[in-house]
Tab-separated table of N, CA and C in Angstrom:
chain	number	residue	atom	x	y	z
U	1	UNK	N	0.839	-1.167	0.000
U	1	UNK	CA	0.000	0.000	0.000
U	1	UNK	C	0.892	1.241	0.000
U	2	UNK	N	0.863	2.155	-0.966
U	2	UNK	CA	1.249	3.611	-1.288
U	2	UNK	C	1.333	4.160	0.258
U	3	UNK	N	2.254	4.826	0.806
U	3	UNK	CA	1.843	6.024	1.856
U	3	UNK	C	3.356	7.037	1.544
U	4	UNK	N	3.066	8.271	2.328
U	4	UNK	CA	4.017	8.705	2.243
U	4	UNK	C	3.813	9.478	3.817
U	5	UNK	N	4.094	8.798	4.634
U	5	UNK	CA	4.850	9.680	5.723
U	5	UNK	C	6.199	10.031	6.166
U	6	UNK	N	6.263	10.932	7.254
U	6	UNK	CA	7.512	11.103	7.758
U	6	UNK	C	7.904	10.230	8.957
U	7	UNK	N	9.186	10.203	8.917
U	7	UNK	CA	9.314	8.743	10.177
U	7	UNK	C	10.923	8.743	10.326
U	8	UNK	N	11.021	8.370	11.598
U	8	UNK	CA	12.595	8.489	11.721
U	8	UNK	C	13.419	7.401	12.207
U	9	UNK	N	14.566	7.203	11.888
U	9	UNK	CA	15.410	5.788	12.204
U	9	UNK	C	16.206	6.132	13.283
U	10	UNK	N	16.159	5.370	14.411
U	10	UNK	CA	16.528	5.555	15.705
U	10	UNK	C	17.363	4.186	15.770
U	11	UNK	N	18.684	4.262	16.387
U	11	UNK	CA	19.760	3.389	16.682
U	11	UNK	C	20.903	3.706	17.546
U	12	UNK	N	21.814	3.196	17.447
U	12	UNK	CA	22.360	3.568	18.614
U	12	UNK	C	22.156	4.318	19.808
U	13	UNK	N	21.476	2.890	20.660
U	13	UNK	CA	20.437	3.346	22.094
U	13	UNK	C	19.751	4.646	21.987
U	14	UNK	N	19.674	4.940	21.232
U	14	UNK	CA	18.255	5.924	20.636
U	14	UNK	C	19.255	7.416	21.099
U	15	UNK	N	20.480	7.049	20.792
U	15	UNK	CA	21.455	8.763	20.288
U	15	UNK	C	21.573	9.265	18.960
U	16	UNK	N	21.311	7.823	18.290
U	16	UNK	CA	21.120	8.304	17.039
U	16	UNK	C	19.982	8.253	16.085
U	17	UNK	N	19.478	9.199	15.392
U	17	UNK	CA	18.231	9.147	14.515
U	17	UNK	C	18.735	10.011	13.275
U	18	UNK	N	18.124	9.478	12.152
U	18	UNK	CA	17.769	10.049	10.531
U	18	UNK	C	16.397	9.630	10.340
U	19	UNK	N	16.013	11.096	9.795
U	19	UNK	CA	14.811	11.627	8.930
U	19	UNK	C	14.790	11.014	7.619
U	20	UNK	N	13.624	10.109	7.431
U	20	UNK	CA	12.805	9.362	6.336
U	20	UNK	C	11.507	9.232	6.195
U	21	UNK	N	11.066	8.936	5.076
U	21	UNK	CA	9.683	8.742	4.261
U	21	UNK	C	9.277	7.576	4.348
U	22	UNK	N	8.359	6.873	4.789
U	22	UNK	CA	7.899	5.836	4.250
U	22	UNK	C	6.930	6.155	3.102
U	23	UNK	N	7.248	5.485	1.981
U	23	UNK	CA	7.200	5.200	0.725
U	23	UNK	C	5.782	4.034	0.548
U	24	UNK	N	5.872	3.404	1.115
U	24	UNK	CA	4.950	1.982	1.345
U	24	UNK	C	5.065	1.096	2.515
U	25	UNK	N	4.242	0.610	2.688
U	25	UNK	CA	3.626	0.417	4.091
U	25	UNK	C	2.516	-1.443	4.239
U	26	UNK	N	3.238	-2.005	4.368
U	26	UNK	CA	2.445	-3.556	4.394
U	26	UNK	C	3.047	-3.766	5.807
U	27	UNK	N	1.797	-5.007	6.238
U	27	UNK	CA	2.046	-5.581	8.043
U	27	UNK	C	3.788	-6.189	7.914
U	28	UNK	N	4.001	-6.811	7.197
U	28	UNK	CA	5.347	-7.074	7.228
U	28	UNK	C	6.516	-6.293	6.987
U	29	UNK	N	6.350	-5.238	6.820
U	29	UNK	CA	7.442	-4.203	6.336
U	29	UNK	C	7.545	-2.968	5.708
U	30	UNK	N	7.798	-2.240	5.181
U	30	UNK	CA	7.908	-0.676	4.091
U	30	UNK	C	9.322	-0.848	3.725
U	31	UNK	N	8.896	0.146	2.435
U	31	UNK	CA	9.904	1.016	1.583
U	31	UNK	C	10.224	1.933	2.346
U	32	UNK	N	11.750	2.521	2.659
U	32	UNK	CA	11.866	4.089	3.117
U	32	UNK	C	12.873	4.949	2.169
U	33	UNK	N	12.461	6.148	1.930
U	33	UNK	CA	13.543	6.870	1.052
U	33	UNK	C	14.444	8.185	2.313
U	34	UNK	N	15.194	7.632	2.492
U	34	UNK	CA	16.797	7.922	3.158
U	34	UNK	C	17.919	9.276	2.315
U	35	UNK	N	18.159	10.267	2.690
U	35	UNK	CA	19.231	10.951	1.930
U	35	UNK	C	20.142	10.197	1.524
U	36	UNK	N	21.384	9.107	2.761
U	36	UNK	CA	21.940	8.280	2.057
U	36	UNK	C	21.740	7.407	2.953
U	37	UNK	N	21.573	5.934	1.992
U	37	UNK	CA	21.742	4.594	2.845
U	37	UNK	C	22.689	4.390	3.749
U	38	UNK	N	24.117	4.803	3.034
U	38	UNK	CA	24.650	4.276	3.230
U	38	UNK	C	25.618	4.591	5.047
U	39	UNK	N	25.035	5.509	5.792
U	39	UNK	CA	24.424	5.511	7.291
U	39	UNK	C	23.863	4.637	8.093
U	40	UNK	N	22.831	4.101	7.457
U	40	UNK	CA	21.776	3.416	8.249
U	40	UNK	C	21.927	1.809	8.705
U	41	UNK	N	22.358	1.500	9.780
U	41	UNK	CA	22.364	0.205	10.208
U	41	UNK	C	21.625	-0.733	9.934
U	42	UNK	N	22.202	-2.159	9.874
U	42	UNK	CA	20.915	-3.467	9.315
U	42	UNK	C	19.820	-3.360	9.913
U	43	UNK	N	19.665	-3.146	11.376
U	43	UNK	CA	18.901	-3.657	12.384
U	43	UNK	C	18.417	-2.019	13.477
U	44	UNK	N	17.128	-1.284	13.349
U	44	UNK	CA	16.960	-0.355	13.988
U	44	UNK	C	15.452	-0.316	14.161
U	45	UNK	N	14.550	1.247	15.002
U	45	UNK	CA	13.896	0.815	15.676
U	45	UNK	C	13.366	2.357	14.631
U	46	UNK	N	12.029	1.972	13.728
U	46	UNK	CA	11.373	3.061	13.521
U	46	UNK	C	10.363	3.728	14.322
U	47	UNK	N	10.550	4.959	13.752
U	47	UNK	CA	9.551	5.972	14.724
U	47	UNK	C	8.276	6.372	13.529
U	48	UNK	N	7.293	5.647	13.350
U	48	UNK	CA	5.980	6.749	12.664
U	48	UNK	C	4.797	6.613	13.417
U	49	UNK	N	4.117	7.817	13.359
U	49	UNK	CA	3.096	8.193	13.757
U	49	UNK	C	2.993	7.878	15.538
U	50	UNK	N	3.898	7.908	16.520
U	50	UNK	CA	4.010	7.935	17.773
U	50	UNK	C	4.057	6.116	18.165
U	51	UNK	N	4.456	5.051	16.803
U	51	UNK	CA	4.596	3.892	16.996
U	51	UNK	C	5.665	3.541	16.647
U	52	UNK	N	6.405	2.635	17.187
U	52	UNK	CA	8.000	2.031	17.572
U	52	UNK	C	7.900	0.983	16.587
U	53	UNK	N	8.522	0.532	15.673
U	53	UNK	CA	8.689	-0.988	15.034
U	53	UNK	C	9.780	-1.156	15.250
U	54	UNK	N	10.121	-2.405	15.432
U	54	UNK	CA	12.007	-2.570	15.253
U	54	UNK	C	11.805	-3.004	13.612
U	55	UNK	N	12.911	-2.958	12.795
U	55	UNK	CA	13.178	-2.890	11.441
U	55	UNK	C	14.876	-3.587	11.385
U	56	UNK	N	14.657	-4.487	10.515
U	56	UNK	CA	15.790	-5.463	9.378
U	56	UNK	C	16.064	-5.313	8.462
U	57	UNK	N	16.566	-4.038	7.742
U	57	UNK	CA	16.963	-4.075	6.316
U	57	UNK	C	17.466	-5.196	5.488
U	58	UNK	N	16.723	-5.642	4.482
U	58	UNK	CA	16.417	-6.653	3.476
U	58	UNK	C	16.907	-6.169	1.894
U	59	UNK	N	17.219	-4.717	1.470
U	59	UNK	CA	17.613	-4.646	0.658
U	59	UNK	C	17.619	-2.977	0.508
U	60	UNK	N	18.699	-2.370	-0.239
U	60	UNK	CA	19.063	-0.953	-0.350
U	60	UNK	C	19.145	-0.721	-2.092
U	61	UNK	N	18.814	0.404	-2.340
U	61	UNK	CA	19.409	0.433	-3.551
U	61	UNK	C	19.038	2.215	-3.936
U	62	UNK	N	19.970	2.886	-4.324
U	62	UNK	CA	19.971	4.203	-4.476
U	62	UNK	C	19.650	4.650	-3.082
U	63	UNK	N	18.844	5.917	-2.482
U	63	UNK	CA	18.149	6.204	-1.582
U	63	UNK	C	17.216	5.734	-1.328
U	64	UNK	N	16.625	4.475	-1.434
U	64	UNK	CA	15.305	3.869	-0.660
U	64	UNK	C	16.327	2.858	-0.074
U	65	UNK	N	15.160	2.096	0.993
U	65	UNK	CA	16.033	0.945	1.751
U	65	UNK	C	14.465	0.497	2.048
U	66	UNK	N	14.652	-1.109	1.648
U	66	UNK	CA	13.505	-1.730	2.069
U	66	UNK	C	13.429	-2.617	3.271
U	67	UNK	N	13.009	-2.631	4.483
U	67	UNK	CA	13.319	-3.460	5.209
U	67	UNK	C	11.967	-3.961	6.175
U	68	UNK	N	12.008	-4.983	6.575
U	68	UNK	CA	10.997	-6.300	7.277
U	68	UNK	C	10.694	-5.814	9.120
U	69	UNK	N	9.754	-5.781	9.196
U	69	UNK	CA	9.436	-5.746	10.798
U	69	UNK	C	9.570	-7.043	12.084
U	70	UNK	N	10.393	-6.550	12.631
U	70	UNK	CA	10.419	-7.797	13.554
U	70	UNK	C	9.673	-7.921	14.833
């Protein structure tokens, strides 16, 4: 399913965060478009809409990064 919100990637014990889009949005996972991937850890804890997912990046390519909910 299409969405486009704002949402942020939180990691390292939550000192670190980057600003992203989710792009698309299914129970198992989203698309996110990232300034650069190549920052963003395998394994982190998204922030949208005042809800926590932890997140597994599954695949990168240009500025999106697609990754699985655990």
């Amino acid at each position: 399913m299409r969405a486009l919100k704002s949402a942020k990637i939180v990691f390292n014990n939550r000192w670190s965060t980057l600003d992203c889009t989710v792009r698309n949005l299914s129970d198992a996972g989203c698309c996110l478009q990232v300034g650069d991937p190549v920052g963003v850890p395998d394994k982190f804890d998204l922030e949208v809409g005042g809800v926590t997912r932890l997140c597994e990046v599954v695949w990168r390519k240009d500025n999106r990064i697609g990754v699985q909910f655990g």
